[in-house]
Every structure is written in structure tokens, then in C-alpha cells.
Short mmCIF file of C-alpha atoms in Angstrom, two decimals:
data_model
loop_
_atom_site.label_atom_id
_atom_site.label_comp_id
_atom_site.label_asym_id
_atom_site.label_seq_id
_atom_site.Cartn_x
_atom_site.Cartn_y
_atom_site.Cartn_z
CA MET A 1 30.11 25.93 -44.61
CA LYS A 2 30.50 28.84 -42.24
CA LEU A 3 31.53 28.34 -38.64
CA TRP A 4 30.80 30.75 -35.84
CA LEU A 5 32.21 30.49 -32.32
CA ILE A 6 30.00 32.25 -29.87
CA LEU A 7 31.88 33.07 -26.67
CA ILE A 8 29.86 33.95 -23.60
CA ALA A 9 31.91 36.00 -21.14
CA ALA A 10 30.96 35.83 -17.46
CA GLY A 11 33.01 38.40 -15.56
CA SER A 12 36.65 37.51 -16.12
CA THR A 13 35.69 33.85 -16.78
CA VAL A 14 35.41 32.86 -20.41
CA ALA A 15 32.81 30.11 -20.24
CA ALA A 16 33.96 27.63 -22.80
CA LEU A 17 30.79 25.72 -21.90
CA GLY A 18 28.97 28.36 -23.89
CA ILE A 19 30.86 27.67 -27.11
CA LEU A 20 28.44 26.65 -29.81
CA ALA A 21 29.67 25.37 -33.13
CA VAL A 22 27.10 26.18 -35.78
CA GLY A 23 27.29 24.66 -39.23
CA GLY A 24 24.14 24.99 -41.28
CA ASP A 25 21.41 24.03 -38.79
CA ARG A 26 23.68 21.89 -36.55
CA VAL A 27 24.52 23.17 -33.06
CA MET A 28 27.20 21.69 -30.80
CA PRO A 29 25.67 20.63 -27.46
CA PRO A 30 26.93 22.72 -24.51
CA TRP A 31 28.31 19.64 -22.73
CA ARG A 32 30.90 19.25 -25.51
CA ALA A 33 32.90 22.11 -23.91
CA SER A 34 36.03 21.19 -21.93
CA PRO A 35 35.59 19.98 -18.31
CA GLY A 36 38.19 22.54 -17.21
CA ALA A 37 35.99 25.41 -18.34
CA GLN A 38 32.98 23.95 -16.52
CA TRP A 39 34.93 23.62 -13.27
CA GLN A 40 36.03 27.26 -13.65
CA VAL A 41 32.36 28.23 -13.41
CA VAL A 42 31.94 26.06 -10.29
CA ASP A 43 35.08 27.55 -8.70
CA ARG A 44 34.01 31.12 -9.39
CA TYR A 45 30.31 30.97 -8.49
CA CYS A 46 29.90 28.03 -6.08
CA LEU A 47 32.98 27.72 -3.85
CA ASP A 48 32.35 30.93 -1.90
CA CYS A 49 29.49 29.13 -0.11
CA HIS A 50 30.01 25.43 -0.82
CA ASN A 51 33.48 24.98 0.69
CA ASP A 52 34.79 22.81 3.51
CA LEU A 53 34.50 25.68 6.00
CA ASP A 54 31.04 27.11 5.23
CA ARG A 55 29.37 23.98 3.77
CA ALA A 56 26.21 25.84 2.77
CA GLY A 57 23.34 23.38 2.67
CA GLY A 58 25.71 20.75 4.06
CA ARG A 59 27.54 20.50 0.71
CA SER A 60 31.09 21.26 -0.37
CA PHE A 61 32.77 21.22 -3.82
CA GLU A 62 36.24 22.06 -2.49
CA LYS A 63 38.02 18.71 -2.25
CA LEU A 64 35.88 16.57 -4.50
CA ASP A 65 37.45 14.00 -6.77
CA ARG A 66 36.20 15.76 -9.88
CA GLY A 67 36.62 12.69 -12.02
CA ASP A 68 34.49 10.42 -9.80
CA PHE A 69 30.89 11.10 -10.70
CA HIS A 70 29.81 7.79 -9.16
CA ALA A 71 30.90 8.63 -5.63
CA ASN A 72 29.43 12.15 -5.83
CA ALA A 73 26.33 11.44 -7.94
CA GLU A 74 23.90 12.63 -5.25
CA LEU A 75 25.74 15.94 -4.88
CA PHE A 76 25.92 16.56 -8.63
CA GLU A 77 22.25 15.64 -9.15
CA ALA A 78 21.26 18.11 -6.44
CA ALA A 79 23.40 20.77 -8.13
CA VAL A 80 21.67 20.15 -11.48
CA ARG A 81 18.23 20.57 -9.90
CA LYS A 82 19.21 23.81 -8.16
CA VAL A 83 20.85 25.30 -11.26
CA ARG A 84 18.00 24.28 -13.58
CA ALA A 85 15.43 25.83 -11.23
CA GLY A 86 17.42 29.08 -10.96
CA PHE A 87 18.04 28.72 -7.23
CA MET A 88 21.82 28.63 -7.56
CA PRO A 89 23.81 30.78 -7.43
CA PRO A 90 21.58 32.80 -5.05
CA ILE A 91 19.96 35.93 -6.47
CA ASP A 92 22.02 38.21 -4.18
CA ALA A 93 25.31 36.57 -5.25
CA PRO A 94 27.30 37.05 -8.48
CA ARG A 95 25.63 35.08 -11.27
CA PRO A 96 26.72 34.31 -14.84
CA GLU A 97 24.33 34.60 -17.73
CA ARG A 98 21.54 32.05 -18.05
CA GLY A 99 23.22 30.34 -20.97
CA VAL A 100 26.29 29.64 -18.86
CA LEU A 101 24.20 28.00 -16.12
CA ASP A 102 22.20 25.95 -18.62
CA GLY A 103 25.44 24.76 -20.18
CA LEU A 104 26.82 23.76 -16.78
CA ALA A 105 23.67 21.80 -15.94
CA ALA A 106 23.67 20.07 -19.34
CA TRP A 107 27.34 19.13 -18.93
CA LEU A 108 26.76 17.68 -15.44
CA GLU A 109 23.77 15.69 -16.71
CA HIS A 110 25.79 14.30 -19.59
CA GLU A 111 28.71 13.31 -17.32
CA LEU A 112 26.38 11.63 -14.83
CA ASP A 113 24.68 9.66 -17.61
CA ALA A 114 28.00 8.70 -19.23
CA HIS A 115 29.51 7.46 -15.98
CA TRP A 116 26.34 5.51 -15.20
CA GLN A 117 26.44 3.79 -18.58
CA SER A 118 30.06 2.80 -18.06
CA ALA A 119 29.37 1.17 -14.67
CA PRO A 120 25.64 0.90 -13.91
CA ASN A 121 24.59 0.18 -10.34
CA PRO A 122 20.85 -0.54 -10.26
CA GLY A 123 20.89 -1.54 -6.60
CA ALA A 124 19.51 -4.70 -5.02
CA GLU A 125 15.88 -5.77 -5.39
CA PRO A 126 14.49 -6.91 -2.04
CA ILE A 127 11.98 -9.73 -1.72
CA THR A 128 8.65 -8.08 -2.47
CA ARG A 129 5.26 -9.13 -1.10
CA LEU A 130 2.12 -8.47 -3.12
CA ASN A 131 0.04 -5.72 -1.57
CA ARG A 132 -3.76 -5.91 -1.36
CA THR A 133 -4.35 -4.40 -4.78
CA GLU A 134 -1.80 -6.66 -6.46
CA PHE A 135 -3.21 -9.69 -4.66
CA ALA A 136 -6.75 -8.96 -5.89
CA ASN A 137 -5.53 -8.23 -9.43
CA ALA A 138 -3.46 -11.41 -9.55
CA VAL A 139 -6.44 -13.54 -8.43
CA ARG A 140 -8.63 -11.84 -11.04
CA ASP A 141 -6.17 -12.56 -13.85
CA LEU A 142 -5.36 -16.06 -12.60
CA LEU A 143 -8.89 -17.36 -11.90
CA ALA A 144 -11.22 -14.87 -13.65
CA PHE A 145 -12.65 -14.19 -10.21
CA ASP A 146 -13.19 -10.77 -8.62
CA ALA A 147 -11.58 -11.04 -5.19
CA SER A 148 -11.53 -7.31 -4.44
CA ALA A 149 -14.19 -7.60 -1.72
CA ILE A 150 -12.28 -10.44 -0.04
CA ALA A 151 -8.93 -8.64 -0.41
CA SER A 152 -10.37 -5.49 1.16
CA ALA A 153 -10.69 -7.43 4.42
CA LEU A 154 -6.91 -8.01 4.54
CA PRO A 155 -4.94 -5.73 6.89
CA ALA A 156 -4.12 -2.40 5.24
CA ASP A 157 -0.67 -2.04 3.68
CA VAL A 158 1.72 0.55 5.08
CA SER A 159 2.08 3.59 2.83
CA VAL A 160 5.51 5.22 2.41
CA GLY A 161 5.69 8.49 0.52
CA GLY A 162 2.19 7.93 -0.80
CA PHE A 163 2.95 4.45 -2.18
CA ASP A 164 1.72 1.20 -0.63
CA ASN A 165 3.99 -1.09 -2.70
CA ASN A 166 7.30 -0.25 -1.02
CA ALA A 167 9.00 -3.62 -0.57
CA ARG A 168 10.70 -2.72 2.70
CA ALA A 169 7.41 -1.58 4.24
CA LEU A 170 5.43 -4.68 3.19
CA THR A 171 6.23 -6.67 6.30
CA VAL A 172 4.52 -9.87 7.45
CA SER A 173 2.83 -10.58 10.77
CA PRO A 174 0.97 -13.63 12.16
CA THR A 175 -2.28 -11.67 11.74
CA LEU A 176 -1.52 -11.01 8.07
CA LEU A 177 -0.64 -14.66 7.41
CA GLU A 178 -3.89 -15.76 9.05
CA SER A 179 -5.81 -13.25 6.93
CA TYR A 180 -4.16 -14.52 3.73
CA ALA A 181 -5.02 -18.11 4.65
CA LYS A 182 -8.65 -17.17 5.31
CA ALA A 183 -8.87 -15.20 2.05
CA ALA A 184 -7.34 -18.11 0.09
CA MET A 185 -9.93 -20.55 1.46
CA GLN A 186 -12.79 -18.17 0.61
CA ILE A 187 -11.48 -17.61 -2.91
CA GLY A 188 -10.97 -21.35 -3.49
CA ARG A 189 -14.53 -22.18 -2.43
CA GLN A 190 -16.18 -19.36 -4.34
CA ALA A 191 -14.11 -19.61 -7.53
CA VAL A 192 -14.74 -23.36 -7.81
CA GLY A 193 -18.29 -23.14 -6.49
CA ASP A 194 -18.63 -25.33 -3.40
CA PRO A 195 -22.24 -26.59 -3.13
CA GLY A 196 -21.75 -27.13 0.60
CA MET A 197 -20.66 -23.61 1.45
CA GLY A 198 -22.64 -21.72 4.06
CA PRO A 199 -23.90 -18.17 3.67
CA GLY A 200 -21.39 -15.33 3.81
CA GLU A 201 -21.76 -11.56 3.88
CA THR A 202 -20.21 -8.94 1.60
CA ARG A 203 -20.70 -5.22 2.26
CA TYR A 204 -20.16 -2.49 -0.33
CA SER A 205 -20.01 1.12 0.87
CA ALA A 206 -21.16 4.09 -1.21
CA VAL A 207 -19.05 7.22 -1.58
CA SER A 208 -20.24 9.72 1.01
CA GLY A 209 -20.53 13.50 0.89
CA THR A 210 -21.53 15.63 -2.09
CA ALA A 211 -21.39 12.62 -4.45
CA GLN A 212 -24.78 11.57 -3.10
CA ALA A 213 -26.34 14.80 -4.42
CA GLN A 214 -25.12 14.25 -7.99
CA HIS A 215 -25.71 11.76 -10.77
CA ILE A 216 -23.06 9.04 -10.78
CA GLU A 217 -21.87 7.82 -14.15
CA GLY A 218 -23.10 4.33 -14.97
CA LEU A 219 -26.26 4.59 -12.88
CA PRO A 220 -29.71 5.10 -14.47
CA LEU A 221 -30.48 8.55 -15.86
CA GLY A 222 -32.63 10.63 -13.56
CA THR A 223 -31.05 9.19 -10.41
CA ARG A 224 -28.48 10.64 -8.06
CA GLY A 225 -25.98 9.21 -5.61
CA GLY A 226 -25.92 5.51 -4.83
CA LEU A 227 -23.48 2.84 -5.98
CA ALA A 228 -23.11 0.08 -8.57
CA VAL A 229 -21.21 -3.15 -7.92
CA GLU A 230 -20.40 -6.28 -9.88
CA HIS A 231 -20.66 -9.14 -7.43
CA ASP A 232 -19.48 -12.70 -8.05
CA PHE A 233 -22.24 -15.03 -6.92
CA PRO A 234 -20.65 -18.42 -6.18
CA LEU A 235 -23.74 -20.64 -6.73
CA ASP A 236 -27.16 -20.71 -8.33
CA ALA A 237 -29.07 -19.80 -5.18
CA GLU A 238 -31.10 -17.24 -3.26
CA TYR A 239 -29.31 -14.19 -1.88
CA GLU A 240 -30.45 -11.51 0.53
CA PHE A 241 -29.85 -7.82 -0.29
CA SER A 242 -29.83 -5.11 2.35
CA VAL A 243 -29.74 -1.43 1.39
CA ALA A 244 -28.77 1.14 4.02
CA ALA A 245 -29.97 4.65 3.19
CA SER A 246 -30.89 7.78 5.10
CA ILE A 247 -34.30 8.96 3.85
CA PRO A 248 -35.77 12.02 5.60
CA ALA A 249 -39.54 12.21 6.17
CA ALA A 250 -41.70 15.26 5.42
CA GLY A 251 -42.45 17.63 8.32
CA TRP A 252 -40.45 19.01 11.19
CA ALA A 253 -39.36 15.68 12.71
CA ASN A 254 -36.00 15.59 10.96
CA PRO A 255 -32.47 15.64 12.27
CA THR A 256 -31.84 18.60 9.93
CA GLY A 257 -33.86 20.92 12.18
CA GLN A 258 -35.62 22.29 9.12
CA MET A 259 -39.06 21.90 7.62
CA ILE A 260 -38.93 19.22 4.88
CA TRP A 261 -41.74 19.63 2.36
CA CYS A 262 -41.27 16.39 0.46
CA ASP A 263 -40.84 12.86 1.67
CA GLY A 264 -37.31 11.68 1.03
CA PRO A 265 -36.23 10.30 -2.35
CA ALA A 266 -37.32 6.91 -3.60
CA VAL A 267 -34.74 4.13 -3.82
CA ASP A 268 -34.13 2.84 -7.35
CA ILE A 269 -32.67 -0.70 -7.64
CA THR A 270 -31.57 -2.34 -10.89
CA PHE A 271 -30.21 -5.83 -11.55
CA ASN A 272 -28.07 -6.12 -14.69
CA GLY A 273 -29.70 -2.93 -15.94
CA ALA A 274 -33.31 -4.07 -15.38
CA PRO A 275 -35.35 -2.27 -12.69
CA LEU A 276 -36.39 -4.32 -9.66
CA ASP A 277 -39.79 -3.82 -8.12
CA VAL A 278 -39.45 -4.81 -4.46
CA GLU A 279 -41.84 -4.10 -1.60
CA ASP A 280 -39.12 -3.14 0.86
CA HIS A 281 -35.86 -1.78 -0.50
CA ARG A 282 -34.22 -2.17 2.89
CA ARG A 283 -34.18 -5.99 2.73
CA PHE A 284 -35.25 -8.36 -0.02
CA ARG A 285 -34.32 -11.74 -1.53
CA LEU A 286 -33.63 -12.78 -5.12
CA ARG A 287 -32.76 -16.04 -6.82
CA VAL A 288 -29.57 -15.33 -8.74
CA PRO A 289 -27.54 -17.45 -11.20
CA ALA A 290 -23.89 -18.05 -10.35
CA GLY A 291 -21.31 -15.69 -11.79
CA PRO A 292 -20.71 -11.94 -11.92
CA GLN A 293 -23.90 -9.87 -11.82
CA ARG A 294 -24.31 -6.08 -11.64
CA ILE A 295 -26.48 -4.50 -8.94
CA ALA A 296 -27.08 -0.75 -8.74
CA VAL A 297 -28.79 1.31 -6.05
CA ALA A 298 -29.55 5.03 -6.46
CA LEU A 299 -32.02 7.74 -5.41
CA VAL A 300 -34.87 9.33 -7.36
CA ASP A 301 -36.23 12.67 -6.11
CA ASP A 302 -39.91 13.64 -6.16
CA GLU A 303 -40.59 17.15 -7.50
CA ARG A 304 -43.32 19.78 -6.90
CA CYS A 305 -44.66 18.02 -3.82
CA ALA A 306 -45.07 21.36 -2.05
CA GLY A 307 -47.30 22.76 -4.81
CA VAL A 308 -47.49 26.54 -5.06
CA ASN A 309 -45.39 26.90 -1.91
CA GLU A 310 -42.34 25.99 -3.96
CA LEU A 311 -42.64 29.38 -5.71
CA TYR A 312 -41.71 31.01 -2.40
CA LEU A 313 -39.30 28.44 -1.05
CA GLY A 314 -36.66 28.83 -3.72
CA GLU A 315 -34.51 25.85 -4.50
CA ILE A 316 -35.35 22.85 -2.36
CA SER A 317 -32.15 21.13 -1.28
CA GLN A 318 -31.78 17.44 -2.05
CA ARG A 319 -31.53 15.32 1.04
CA GLY A 320 -30.96 11.64 1.74
CA ALA A 321 -28.13 9.35 0.75
CA VAL A 322 -27.37 5.71 0.01
CA GLN A 323 -24.86 4.37 2.50
CA SER A 324 -24.21 0.74 1.61
CA LEU A 325 -25.36 -2.47 -0.04
CA THR A 326 -24.89 -5.79 1.77
CA ILE A 327 -25.25 -9.16 -0.01
CA THR A 328 -25.70 -12.30 2.07
CA GLY A 329 -25.84 -15.87 0.79
CA PRO A 330 -26.07 -18.35 -0.77
CA PHE A 331 -29.33 -19.85 0.52
CA GLU A 332 -31.07 -22.92 -0.92
CA ALA A 333 -28.44 -23.50 -3.61
CA THR A 334 -29.49 -25.52 -6.65
CA GLY A 335 -26.16 -25.84 -8.50
CA VAL A 336 -22.70 -24.48 -9.23
CA GLY A 337 -23.68 -22.81 -12.49
CA ASP A 338 -21.41 -21.86 -15.36
CA THR A 339 -19.13 -19.08 -14.15
CA PRO A 340 -16.05 -17.43 -15.72
CA SER A 341 -13.90 -18.77 -12.88
CA ARG A 342 -15.02 -22.37 -13.42
CA ARG A 343 -14.33 -22.06 -17.14
CA GLU A 344 -10.85 -20.69 -16.35
CA ILE A 345 -10.07 -23.41 -13.81
CA PHE A 346 -11.55 -26.56 -15.36
CA VAL A 347 -9.70 -26.78 -18.68
CA CYS A 348 -10.43 -30.49 -18.44
CA TYR A 349 -12.99 -32.55 -16.53
CA PRO A 350 -12.65 -36.26 -15.69
CA GLN A 351 -15.25 -38.68 -16.99
CA SER A 352 -14.00 -41.52 -14.79
CA SER A 353 -11.98 -41.98 -11.62
CA ALA A 354 -8.94 -42.98 -13.67
CA GLU A 355 -8.96 -39.58 -15.38
CA GLU A 356 -9.14 -37.54 -12.17
CA ALA A 357 -5.46 -37.41 -11.18
CA PRO A 358 -4.10 -36.63 -14.71
CA CYS A 359 -6.75 -33.93 -15.16
CA ALA A 360 -6.01 -32.42 -11.73
CA GLU A 361 -2.28 -32.38 -12.52
CA ARG A 362 -2.95 -30.62 -15.82
CA ILE A 363 -5.15 -27.99 -14.13
CA LEU A 364 -2.74 -27.33 -11.28
CA SER A 365 0.40 -27.30 -13.44
CA ARG A 366 -1.14 -24.68 -15.72
CA LEU A 367 -2.39 -22.47 -12.89
CA ALA A 368 0.82 -22.80 -10.86
CA THR A 369 2.89 -21.65 -13.85
CA ARG A 370 0.82 -18.49 -14.08
CA ALA A 371 0.54 -17.97 -10.32
CA TYR A 372 4.27 -18.43 -9.68
CA ARG A 373 5.25 -16.48 -12.83
CA SER A 374 7.55 -19.23 -14.08
CA PRO A 375 7.15 -22.81 -15.36
CA ALA A 376 5.97 -24.91 -12.41
CA THR A 377 8.49 -27.49 -11.28
CA ALA A 378 7.62 -31.13 -10.59
CA ASP A 379 8.07 -30.55 -6.85
CA GLU A 380 5.70 -27.58 -6.88
CA VAL A 381 3.02 -29.55 -8.72
CA ASP A 382 3.51 -32.54 -6.40
CA GLU A 383 2.95 -30.29 -3.38
CA LEU A 384 -0.34 -29.03 -4.83
CA MET A 385 -1.38 -32.58 -5.71
CA GLN A 386 -0.94 -33.55 -2.06
CA PHE A 387 -3.55 -30.97 -1.11
CA TYR A 388 -5.74 -32.22 -3.94
CA GLU A 389 -5.49 -35.71 -2.43
CA ASN A 390 -6.45 -34.29 0.98
CA GLY A 391 -9.63 -32.90 -0.54
CA LEU A 392 -10.42 -36.24 -2.12
CA ALA A 393 -9.78 -38.01 1.19
CA GLU A 394 -12.56 -36.01 2.82
CA GLY A 395 -14.97 -37.60 0.38
CA ALA A 396 -16.04 -34.37 -1.29
CA GLY A 397 -14.92 -35.36 -4.78
CA PHE A 398 -12.76 -34.05 -7.59
CA GLU A 399 -13.82 -30.40 -7.35
CA ALA A 400 -13.14 -30.25 -3.61
CA GLY A 401 -9.63 -31.53 -4.27
CA ILE A 402 -9.06 -28.75 -6.80
CA GLN A 403 -10.46 -26.26 -4.31
CA TYR A 404 -8.00 -27.41 -1.60
CA ALA A 405 -5.07 -27.17 -4.01
CA LEU A 406 -6.07 -23.67 -5.18
CA SER A 407 -6.26 -22.42 -1.61
CA ARG A 408 -2.75 -23.79 -0.99
CA MET A 409 -1.49 -22.14 -4.17
CA LEU A 410 -2.78 -18.73 -3.08
CA VAL A 411 -0.83 -18.81 0.19
CA SER A 412 2.37 -20.14 -1.35
CA PRO A 413 5.37 -17.82 -0.95
CA ARG A 414 5.89 -18.28 -4.70
CA PHE A 415 2.55 -16.52 -5.26
CA LEU A 416 2.60 -13.95 -2.45
CA TYR A 417 6.20 -12.87 -3.03
CA ARG A 418 8.33 -11.89 -5.99
CA PHE A 419 11.72 -13.57 -5.74
CA GLU A 420 14.81 -12.83 -7.83
CA LYS A 421 17.64 -15.36 -7.69
CA GLU A 422 21.26 -14.24 -7.66
CA PRO A 423 23.74 -16.14 -9.88
CA GLU A 424 26.09 -18.62 -8.22
CA GLY A 425 29.46 -17.25 -7.11
CA LEU A 426 28.35 -13.62 -7.28
CA GLU A 427 30.79 -11.15 -5.72
CA VAL A 428 29.51 -8.52 -3.28
CA GLY A 429 28.45 -5.45 -5.23
CA GLU A 430 28.74 -7.18 -8.60
CA VAL A 431 26.13 -6.19 -11.18
CA TYR A 432 24.29 -8.94 -13.05
CA ARG A 433 21.39 -9.25 -15.49
CA ILE A 434 18.13 -10.61 -14.12
CA SER A 435 16.43 -13.47 -15.94
CA ASP A 436 13.73 -12.90 -18.54
CA LEU A 437 11.12 -14.42 -16.20
CA GLU A 438 12.08 -11.99 -13.45
CA LEU A 439 11.98 -9.16 -15.97
CA ALA A 440 8.47 -10.23 -16.99
CA SER A 441 7.26 -9.96 -13.39
CA ARG A 442 8.92 -6.59 -12.90
CA LEU A 443 7.32 -5.33 -16.10
CA SER A 444 3.80 -6.62 -15.40
CA PHE A 445 3.65 -5.54 -11.76
CA PHE A 446 5.09 -2.13 -12.62
CA LEU A 447 2.71 -1.40 -15.50
CA TRP A 448 -0.52 -3.08 -14.42
CA SER A 449 0.02 -4.31 -10.85
CA SER A 450 -0.65 -7.93 -11.70
CA ILE A 451 0.88 -11.17 -12.94
CA PRO A 452 2.26 -11.52 -16.50
CA ASP A 453 -0.22 -12.57 -19.14
CA ASP A 454 0.33 -15.75 -21.15
CA GLU A 455 2.08 -14.05 -24.08
CA LEU A 456 4.56 -12.24 -21.85
CA LEU A 457 5.23 -15.39 -19.82
CA VAL A 458 5.85 -17.53 -22.92
CA LEU A 459 8.34 -15.03 -24.34
CA ALA A 460 10.14 -14.89 -21.01
CA ALA A 461 10.25 -18.70 -20.72
CA GLU A 462 11.81 -18.79 -24.21
CA ASP A 463 14.46 -16.22 -23.12
CA ARG A 464 13.30 -13.80 -25.80
CA LEU A 465 12.06 -10.98 -23.59
CA GLY A 466 15.56 -9.52 -23.28
CA GLU A 467 15.67 -8.84 -27.01
CA PRO A 468 15.21 -5.06 -27.45
CA GLY A 469 12.53 -5.33 -30.14
CA VAL A 470 10.54 -7.95 -28.22
CA LEU A 471 10.78 -6.00 -24.95
CA ALA A 472 9.68 -2.78 -26.63
CA ALA A 473 6.68 -4.50 -28.19
CA GLN A 474 5.63 -5.97 -24.84
CA VAL A 475 5.94 -2.62 -23.09
#
């Protein structure tokens, strides 16, 4: 085997960082060079500006403890970025060859990684509140109920650096707590299907602007603009639909100030893909079965209404737009129906009064385990059962009790927050491994902004998620 030593000279500095040992097709990484040679490069090309007197960019390499990469990690990471990007040394200053700089950056990266591995410091995880998106996703995965419309009414989350899930920015106010309580009661009633609920209103807004002049994917061919929504109808009942749209009329009497040759576009409405023939698209009623149903509203343009004049008019611009769809109800309910949320909630159903409490405990224990992201304790289930008993005491029956308990569950700090418990006797600054259940929540909220699924939760409860092969498979 032949061995070549390639020496890269930079001025009078022999950059040992550029020594490459080549044997066959194997190349020694540049960070294998001696630290002394790397610091020679820093001393020659960096200290003229980054010293204690000049402190260019507010940084100095002069009196650093060159063996303590932990204390100076931020400085070294900034140096790697500048060197990799070619910003340092400056163009008008003496510079070694590119290979020398790449070797320096690679060596710094390796040292930073090695020191981190020897004494990792992941920092402290603050108590984290679910933001609006996570709240809606968690309800969807917990109850098979789309709560996005209800969650959109919650106060907006503060965005920091473009992210609205920054734990330190997700503060709590009395207004927010009141909004969560209201949302939890609405979700409980609608997910269970309360026959006594009064009519409510949900408004969906269409995307404005140029989108209304183009076909939107998922809407019927030949249409443009509009919106499509999947709405969870809580009961078998009548519902009122209101479509807001701007439709210009033919003639001069238009806010555009231009002559409009054609009447505005027709409004096309479909229900679960089937066209609806309604006399007045602006407001109409339908009897709808409980559960998720898809409603779409779009525009259909008339063509050639100006006859031969269109030969001289050129392209006729498309005008009009769908603005929103509002659904109000239920009215004249006839039953609770068979909805995905009821199937998810009622894994058992009592056939006698003696079976009610055991069935309720089974339902609430199962849902609390998923909602709280860890096996529900006896105290947690007892608390929910107290709210179940409150519902029964009002004389509304078994389902009302479940509804009360669900609403309490959705405002529990165990649901709204992600807690991580420190071990007993922990020293300040001491690093420790989080539990598998806490890891499961970190993983699920990081990757899909929702609660862990059953498989992930079971593995975590069995303390198997920390196994490298199991963790990799779950990721």
C-alpha cells in the first residue's frame, strides 16, 4: 500500500490540518490533524481582528480556554458558519487556500460534536400548552371529531420567529381559559350528540383574491373559485345554509365602473358530490344525517352571452366571487344518528342502570389515557366520574354524564399541557433521561402536532420506546 502525505502550505504556516493520508481509496478526515496546527491557522488569520482590543463582530479568540468547547460553543459555531460560507477571513485580508479553511471548519465541527457527546446539555423543557392547531388535532384523534371550526374561535396564539408553538410564548389568560371551557362544552355536546342542544352557527370563509378566478382542486370540473368543507353535523336534523357571494349584474350598474355583458356566474352547490337544486342559493334548508358531510360551493360562468359583440370585446374578464358558507342548526332534530365520534366514545353501552357506572368508568379511563398521554390514574378517573355523576344528577341520562365528563377532560391541565417530571433529588444542572411516555409525546407533537396513537402509547407504557430499534421504527 502506498502512502502519500499532501502538505498544504499557507504562507509560512504549514497547515497540518490539510494532511491527508491516502491508502487505496481511504482518505484521512481533515479533523484528524493536530489541534496545535489548527490553532496556528486561527492565530495567523483570525487574531488580527478578533482580539481583546479590536473585538471585530464582538468576538475575540485571544484568551479563550482552547480546550473548553462547551463554554465557547456559540463562538465556535459562529466561526464554522462564517468559514464555511467564505465570509472569514475577509476577502481583503490574507487568506489561506480553501482546503485549509474547510479543514479548520471540519475540525471545529468534530470537536464540538465530540465535546457534546461527552457531556450533553439538552436544556430544560418548559411546561408547554397546546396551541390551537394541536388542540384541534388532539380532539380529532381522541374523539374522531373535527373541532377545527370550534378551535378557530380560540384566541390566536402568539407567533415567535414564525412559529406559534413556542412554549414560552404560549401564555394563559382568563379570556383564554374561558374560551377553552366554552370550546370543551361545545365539543362534548356535539361529539356525543345532545338531543337537547339549541342551534349554533359555523362560518367557513373562502380564500379571497385570484383564487376565485381559478378552478380549485376538489371542486366540480367546470367551476371556479368557491370552497369545500367537511362539516360535522351533531344530530339528524334540519340545517340552514347561507352562501355569501358577490355576483355582478349585466349592464352599467356595477361597482366595477365598466359595462358587464353577462349576468354574473351561477352558483353551483354540491352535497357529498351530488348537485343540489335549490331555488335560492343565498339561503336554503336541508335535512341532514348526523356525522361528517361534505358541502362544496363554486361558480359556473356563462359564455357567449354577448353574441357577436364578443368578437370585438376580446377576452371577457371573469367577475364575482364566493365569500363564505354559514351553517346554522340543528333544527327539528329526530335523533343522534351514528357518527364516527359516537363510535369512538361509546365502546360500551349500558343495558341497565347497574351497568351504567362500570361502562362510564371504562369509557372515561380509556379516553383519559389517550388524552393525558399516559395511563390514567385512579384519582384522574374518579375526578371524571364525579362530573359524570353531575350529568346524571341533572336527569339527562347516561349520555349527558359522559358529555359532562368529556368537557371536563378537555379543560384538564393534563390535556392542555405537556408536563415532564424531574427525578427526585435532581441536582441543579444535572442531565437526566426523560421517561418513555414523555418521549412519546415529544415525538408525536413534533412530527404530527397531535397526541400519540395507541401503538406508540403502548410501547411507551411498556418502557420499550427507548430501545433504539423500536424508536427508529416509530419515527
